[in-house]
Each structure stands twice: as structure tokens, then as C-alpha cells.
XYZ file of C-alpha atoms in Angstrom:
248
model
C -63.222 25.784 88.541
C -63.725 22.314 86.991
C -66.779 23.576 85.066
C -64.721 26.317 82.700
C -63.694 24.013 79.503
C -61.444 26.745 78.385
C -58.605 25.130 77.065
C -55.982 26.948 79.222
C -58.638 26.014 82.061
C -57.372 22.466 81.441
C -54.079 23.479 81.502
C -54.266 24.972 84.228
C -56.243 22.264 86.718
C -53.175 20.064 85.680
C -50.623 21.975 86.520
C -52.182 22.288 89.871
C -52.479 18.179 90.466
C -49.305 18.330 89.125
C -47.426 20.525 91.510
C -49.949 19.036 94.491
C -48.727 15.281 93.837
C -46.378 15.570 97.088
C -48.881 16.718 99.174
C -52.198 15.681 100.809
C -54.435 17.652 98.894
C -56.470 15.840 96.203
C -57.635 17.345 93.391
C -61.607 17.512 92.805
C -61.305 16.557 88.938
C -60.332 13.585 86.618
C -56.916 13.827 85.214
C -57.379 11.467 82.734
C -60.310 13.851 80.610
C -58.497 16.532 81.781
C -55.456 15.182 79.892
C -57.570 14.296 76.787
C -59.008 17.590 76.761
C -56.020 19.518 76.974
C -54.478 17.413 74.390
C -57.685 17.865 72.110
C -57.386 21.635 72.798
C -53.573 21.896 72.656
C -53.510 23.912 69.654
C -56.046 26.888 71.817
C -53.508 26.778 74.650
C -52.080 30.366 75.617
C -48.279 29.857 75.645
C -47.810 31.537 79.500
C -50.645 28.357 80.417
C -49.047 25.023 78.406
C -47.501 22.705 79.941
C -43.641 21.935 78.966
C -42.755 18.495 77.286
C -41.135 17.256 81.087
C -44.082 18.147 82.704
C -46.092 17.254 80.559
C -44.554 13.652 80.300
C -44.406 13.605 84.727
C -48.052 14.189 84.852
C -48.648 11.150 81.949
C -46.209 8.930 83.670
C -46.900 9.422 87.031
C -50.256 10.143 87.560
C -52.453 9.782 84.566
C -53.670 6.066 83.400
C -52.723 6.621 79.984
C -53.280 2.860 79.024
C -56.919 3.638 79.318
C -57.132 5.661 76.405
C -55.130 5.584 73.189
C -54.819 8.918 72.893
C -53.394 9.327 76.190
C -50.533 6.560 75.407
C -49.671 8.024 72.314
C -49.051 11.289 73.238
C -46.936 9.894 76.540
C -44.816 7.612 73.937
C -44.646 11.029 71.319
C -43.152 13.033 74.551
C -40.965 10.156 75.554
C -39.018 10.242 72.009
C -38.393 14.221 72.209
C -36.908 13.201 75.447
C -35.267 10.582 74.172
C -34.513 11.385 70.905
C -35.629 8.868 69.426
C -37.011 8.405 65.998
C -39.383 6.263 66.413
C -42.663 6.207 68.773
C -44.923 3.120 69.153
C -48.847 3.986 68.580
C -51.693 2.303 69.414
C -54.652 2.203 67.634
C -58.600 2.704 68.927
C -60.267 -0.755 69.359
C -62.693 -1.262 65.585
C -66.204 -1.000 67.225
C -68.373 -3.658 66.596
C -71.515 -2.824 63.444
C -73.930 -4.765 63.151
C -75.436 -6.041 59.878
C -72.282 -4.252 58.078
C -72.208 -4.214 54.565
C -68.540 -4.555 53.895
C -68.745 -7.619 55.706
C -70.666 -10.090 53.724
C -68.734 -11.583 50.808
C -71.136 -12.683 47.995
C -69.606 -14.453 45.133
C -72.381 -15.454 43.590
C -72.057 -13.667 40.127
C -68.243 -15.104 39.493
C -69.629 -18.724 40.140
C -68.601 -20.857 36.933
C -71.612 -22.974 37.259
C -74.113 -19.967 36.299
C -75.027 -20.516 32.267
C -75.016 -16.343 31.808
C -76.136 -13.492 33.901
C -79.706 -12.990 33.021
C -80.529 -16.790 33.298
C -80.460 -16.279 37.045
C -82.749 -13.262 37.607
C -85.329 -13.210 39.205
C -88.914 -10.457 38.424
C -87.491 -7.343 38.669
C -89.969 -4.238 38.877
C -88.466 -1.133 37.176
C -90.093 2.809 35.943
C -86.587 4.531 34.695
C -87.515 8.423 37.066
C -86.566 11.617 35.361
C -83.543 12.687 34.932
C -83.199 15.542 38.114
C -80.770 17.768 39.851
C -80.469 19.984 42.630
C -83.522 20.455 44.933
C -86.190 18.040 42.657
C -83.428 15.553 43.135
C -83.374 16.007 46.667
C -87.001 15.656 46.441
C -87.120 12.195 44.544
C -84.366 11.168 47.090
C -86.485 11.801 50.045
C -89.661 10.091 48.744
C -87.422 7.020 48.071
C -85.881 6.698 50.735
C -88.342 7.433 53.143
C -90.765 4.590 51.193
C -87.364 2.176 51.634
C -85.591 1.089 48.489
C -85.736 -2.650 47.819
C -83.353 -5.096 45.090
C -86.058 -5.923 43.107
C -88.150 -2.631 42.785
C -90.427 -1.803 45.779
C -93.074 0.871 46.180
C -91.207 3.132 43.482
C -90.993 0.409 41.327
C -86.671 0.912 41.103
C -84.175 -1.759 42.770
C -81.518 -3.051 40.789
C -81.349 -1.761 36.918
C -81.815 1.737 39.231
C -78.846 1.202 40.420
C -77.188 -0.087 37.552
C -78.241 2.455 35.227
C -76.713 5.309 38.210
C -73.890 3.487 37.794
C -73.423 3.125 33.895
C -74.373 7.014 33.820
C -78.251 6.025 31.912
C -79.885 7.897 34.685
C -78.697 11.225 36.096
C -80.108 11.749 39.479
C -77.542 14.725 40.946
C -77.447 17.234 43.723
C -74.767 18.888 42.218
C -74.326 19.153 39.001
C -71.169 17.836 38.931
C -71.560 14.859 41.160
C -71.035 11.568 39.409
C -74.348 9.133 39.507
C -72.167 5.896 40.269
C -71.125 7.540 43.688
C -75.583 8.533 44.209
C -75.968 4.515 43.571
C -73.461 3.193 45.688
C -74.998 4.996 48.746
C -78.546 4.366 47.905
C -77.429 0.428 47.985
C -76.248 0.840 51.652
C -79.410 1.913 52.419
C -81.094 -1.814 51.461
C -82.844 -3.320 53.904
C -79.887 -5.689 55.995
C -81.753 -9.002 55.016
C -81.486 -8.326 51.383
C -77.897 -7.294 51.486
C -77.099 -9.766 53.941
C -78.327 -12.818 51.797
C -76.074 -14.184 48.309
C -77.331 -13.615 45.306
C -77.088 -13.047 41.841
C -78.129 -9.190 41.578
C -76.818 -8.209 44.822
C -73.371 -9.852 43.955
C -73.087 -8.391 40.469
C -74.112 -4.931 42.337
C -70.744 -5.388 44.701
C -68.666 -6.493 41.725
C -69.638 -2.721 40.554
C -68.959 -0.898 43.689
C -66.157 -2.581 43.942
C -64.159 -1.859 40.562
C -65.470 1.819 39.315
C -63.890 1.060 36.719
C -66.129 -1.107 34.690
C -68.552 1.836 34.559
C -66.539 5.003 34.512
C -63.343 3.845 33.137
C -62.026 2.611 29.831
C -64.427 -0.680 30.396
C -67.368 1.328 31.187
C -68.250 1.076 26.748
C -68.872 -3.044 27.181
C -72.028 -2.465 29.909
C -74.525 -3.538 28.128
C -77.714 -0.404 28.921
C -81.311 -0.340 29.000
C -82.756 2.014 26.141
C -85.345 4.550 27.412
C -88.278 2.797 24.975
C -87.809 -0.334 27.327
C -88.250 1.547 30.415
C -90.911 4.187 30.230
C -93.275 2.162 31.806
C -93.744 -0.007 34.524
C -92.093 -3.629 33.030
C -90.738 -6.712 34.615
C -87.876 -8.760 33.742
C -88.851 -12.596 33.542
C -86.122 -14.322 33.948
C -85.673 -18.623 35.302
C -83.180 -20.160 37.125
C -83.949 -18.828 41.406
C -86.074 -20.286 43.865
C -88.169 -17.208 45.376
């Protein structure tokens, strides 16, 4: 019965095309997801039901097209070294799938340039209100409300952006849904969730924001002393950052 996805279902339908191959009766399923599913489910397999390593190996050979799928090939080249015994077994890997507007992708430099006179010259107004410190379910709550209002670089509705991040990161602002969770790992996947255009485009705070994710250890490790950190008097209220030097 094709429609039982038992796994010694599968197991069964191939032994059956398998044993049928000489004849003129064709089967009324796919071997190729019935392959992938018995190999998925290989592990569920009664004993009296699995297929052994030659028959296995016919069906993949013979009458499976294990090029179109990986994990069809590799299991044919894993059988064909027990065979063989052979130590080694060629694997193929899936295809990477194609993301758009990927993070990892866009290499900003734009902080390690020697041409900029010192970090702050370049900044541009930055919009900032330090939250409370929260765990647990209020954090979950904060989370919710900022994400769902769409975090922004240079502050946005909630008035956070980058010295949010940074101070997650340098450990000034505890924001947790477990108590033991670290803040720079809550910062680094806020930042993903930047709108693609800001991410996308060079500049100064986003760049010095990868430089962070990038090497933990500047804020956890040994280095983590020499960040320089906002003091809470300088962010209980609403403030902005005036800085010269960028364009918009």
C-alpha cells in the first residue's frame, strides 16, 4: 500500500520492485523517495524487513537514479566500499541554496580604513534610551515589542540601534531569557534582524558592529577591559550622539 509510511512499509515496496525487475510488472510507486525514505528511516527498520547490503546496493545501482539526490549517491558509494572493502567512499555534498540579502555576505571594511581620523569622528545622530535591565518572560516581552516595531542602526521607534547593541555586547545591558545566557549572543541576533538595506550598505557603525560579531573576544575575553562603555547617567534619557564626518 504506497500510502503506509511505516518504515518497514518502505522496505518492503522495495524489495518487491526489486525482486519484480525481471518481469513485466511495474511497480505503482517512486523508488527514488522510496529509497530516501527507507534510508531516512533505516534506523526504525524491523530486522526480518531490511534490506541486505547486496540488495540493497542492486536496487541503487540498477534501478534507482541515485545521482539525483545526494543522499541517494552517498549511501550507494558507502555500500560499494563494504563490498569492496575499501576505506575510503567519495561523498557529495547538497548544492548551497541561494539567500537572498544574506548577511554573511557583505564585507564592510569600513571601520579598519586608515584614512578615518578616530571612530567617533565618523558617526552619524544616533538615538539611544539604555531599557531595563530584564530576564525571563519581561525580557521576552521587551523582545517582542522591538522586534515587532523593527529595530533600526541608528535608534528607531524604541529609540535603541547601535550603542544597544554594543552595550549587549560589552555586558552594560542585560537583556536575558535565561539567566545564564550571555547578552553578546541576544545582540548578535537582534543585528540579523536589521532591515537588509541597512546591513547591506558600508558603514562606519555597521562595520565596527561586524568587527564585534566577528572576534567575541574583544568583549568577553581578556580584551573585553579596553571597550570603552556608556555610564548609566549618560543614558537615562532619550540623547543623541552628534557626531561630523557622513553624508546622510
Amino acid at each position: 500500500v504506497p500510502a503506509d509510511l511505516s518504515p518497514d512499509a518502505h522496505a518492503c515496496r522495495l524489495k518487491i520492485a526489486l525482486v519484480t525487475s525481471s518481469s513485466d510488472i511495474t511497480c505503482p510507486w517512486n523508488l527514488e523517495h522510496e529509497a530516501l525514505q527507507y534510508i531516512s528511516k533505516l534506523h526504525s527498520v524491523s530486522a526480518s524487513c531490511r534490506l541486505s547490503v547486496e540488495e540493497e546496493l542492486a536496487l541503487l545501482q540498477s534501478h534507482v537514479r541515485s545521482d539525483l539526490n545526494y543522499k541517494l549517491a552517498n549511501r550507494q558509494q558507502y555500500l560499494r566500499a563494504l563490498t569492496d572493502s575499501s576505506g575510503a567512499v567519495l561523498l557529495k555534498y547538497p548544492a548551497r541554496p541561494k539567500l537572498e540579502d544574506e548577511f554573511d555576505a557583505t564585507a564592510d571594511r569600513s571601520c579598519l580604513q586608515p584614512d578615518h581620523d578616530s571612530l567617533l569622528s565618523k558617526f552619524d545622530n544616533i538615538s539611544y534610551k539604555r531599557p531595563p535591565d530584564a530576564t525571563g518572560t519581561a525580557a521576552v516581552g521587551y523582545l517582542n515589542k522591538w522586534t515587532t516595531n523593527g529595530m533600526k542602526l541608528k535608534g528607531g521607534k524604541d529609540d535603541l540601534g547601535f550603542l544597544f547593541f554594543y552595550e549587549l555586547m560589552t555586558g552594560t545591558c542585560s537583556i536575558k531569557i535565561l539567566g545564564q545566557d550571555l547578552t553578546y549572543n541576544m545582540a548578535c541576533l537582534l543585528i540579523r534582524t536589521l532591515p537588509s538595506a541597512e546591513y547591506k550598505q558600508a558603514s562606519l557603525l555597521m562595520s565596527t558592529l561586524r568587527v564585534f560579531m566577528r572576534n567575541p573576544s574583544l568583549c568577553l575575553g581578556l580584551q573585553a577591559g579596553e571597550c570603552p562603555r556608556v555610564s548609566a547617567e549618560q543614558t537615562s534619557s532619550v540623547f543623541r550622539m552628534m557626531f561630523k564626518g557622513m553624508d546622510n
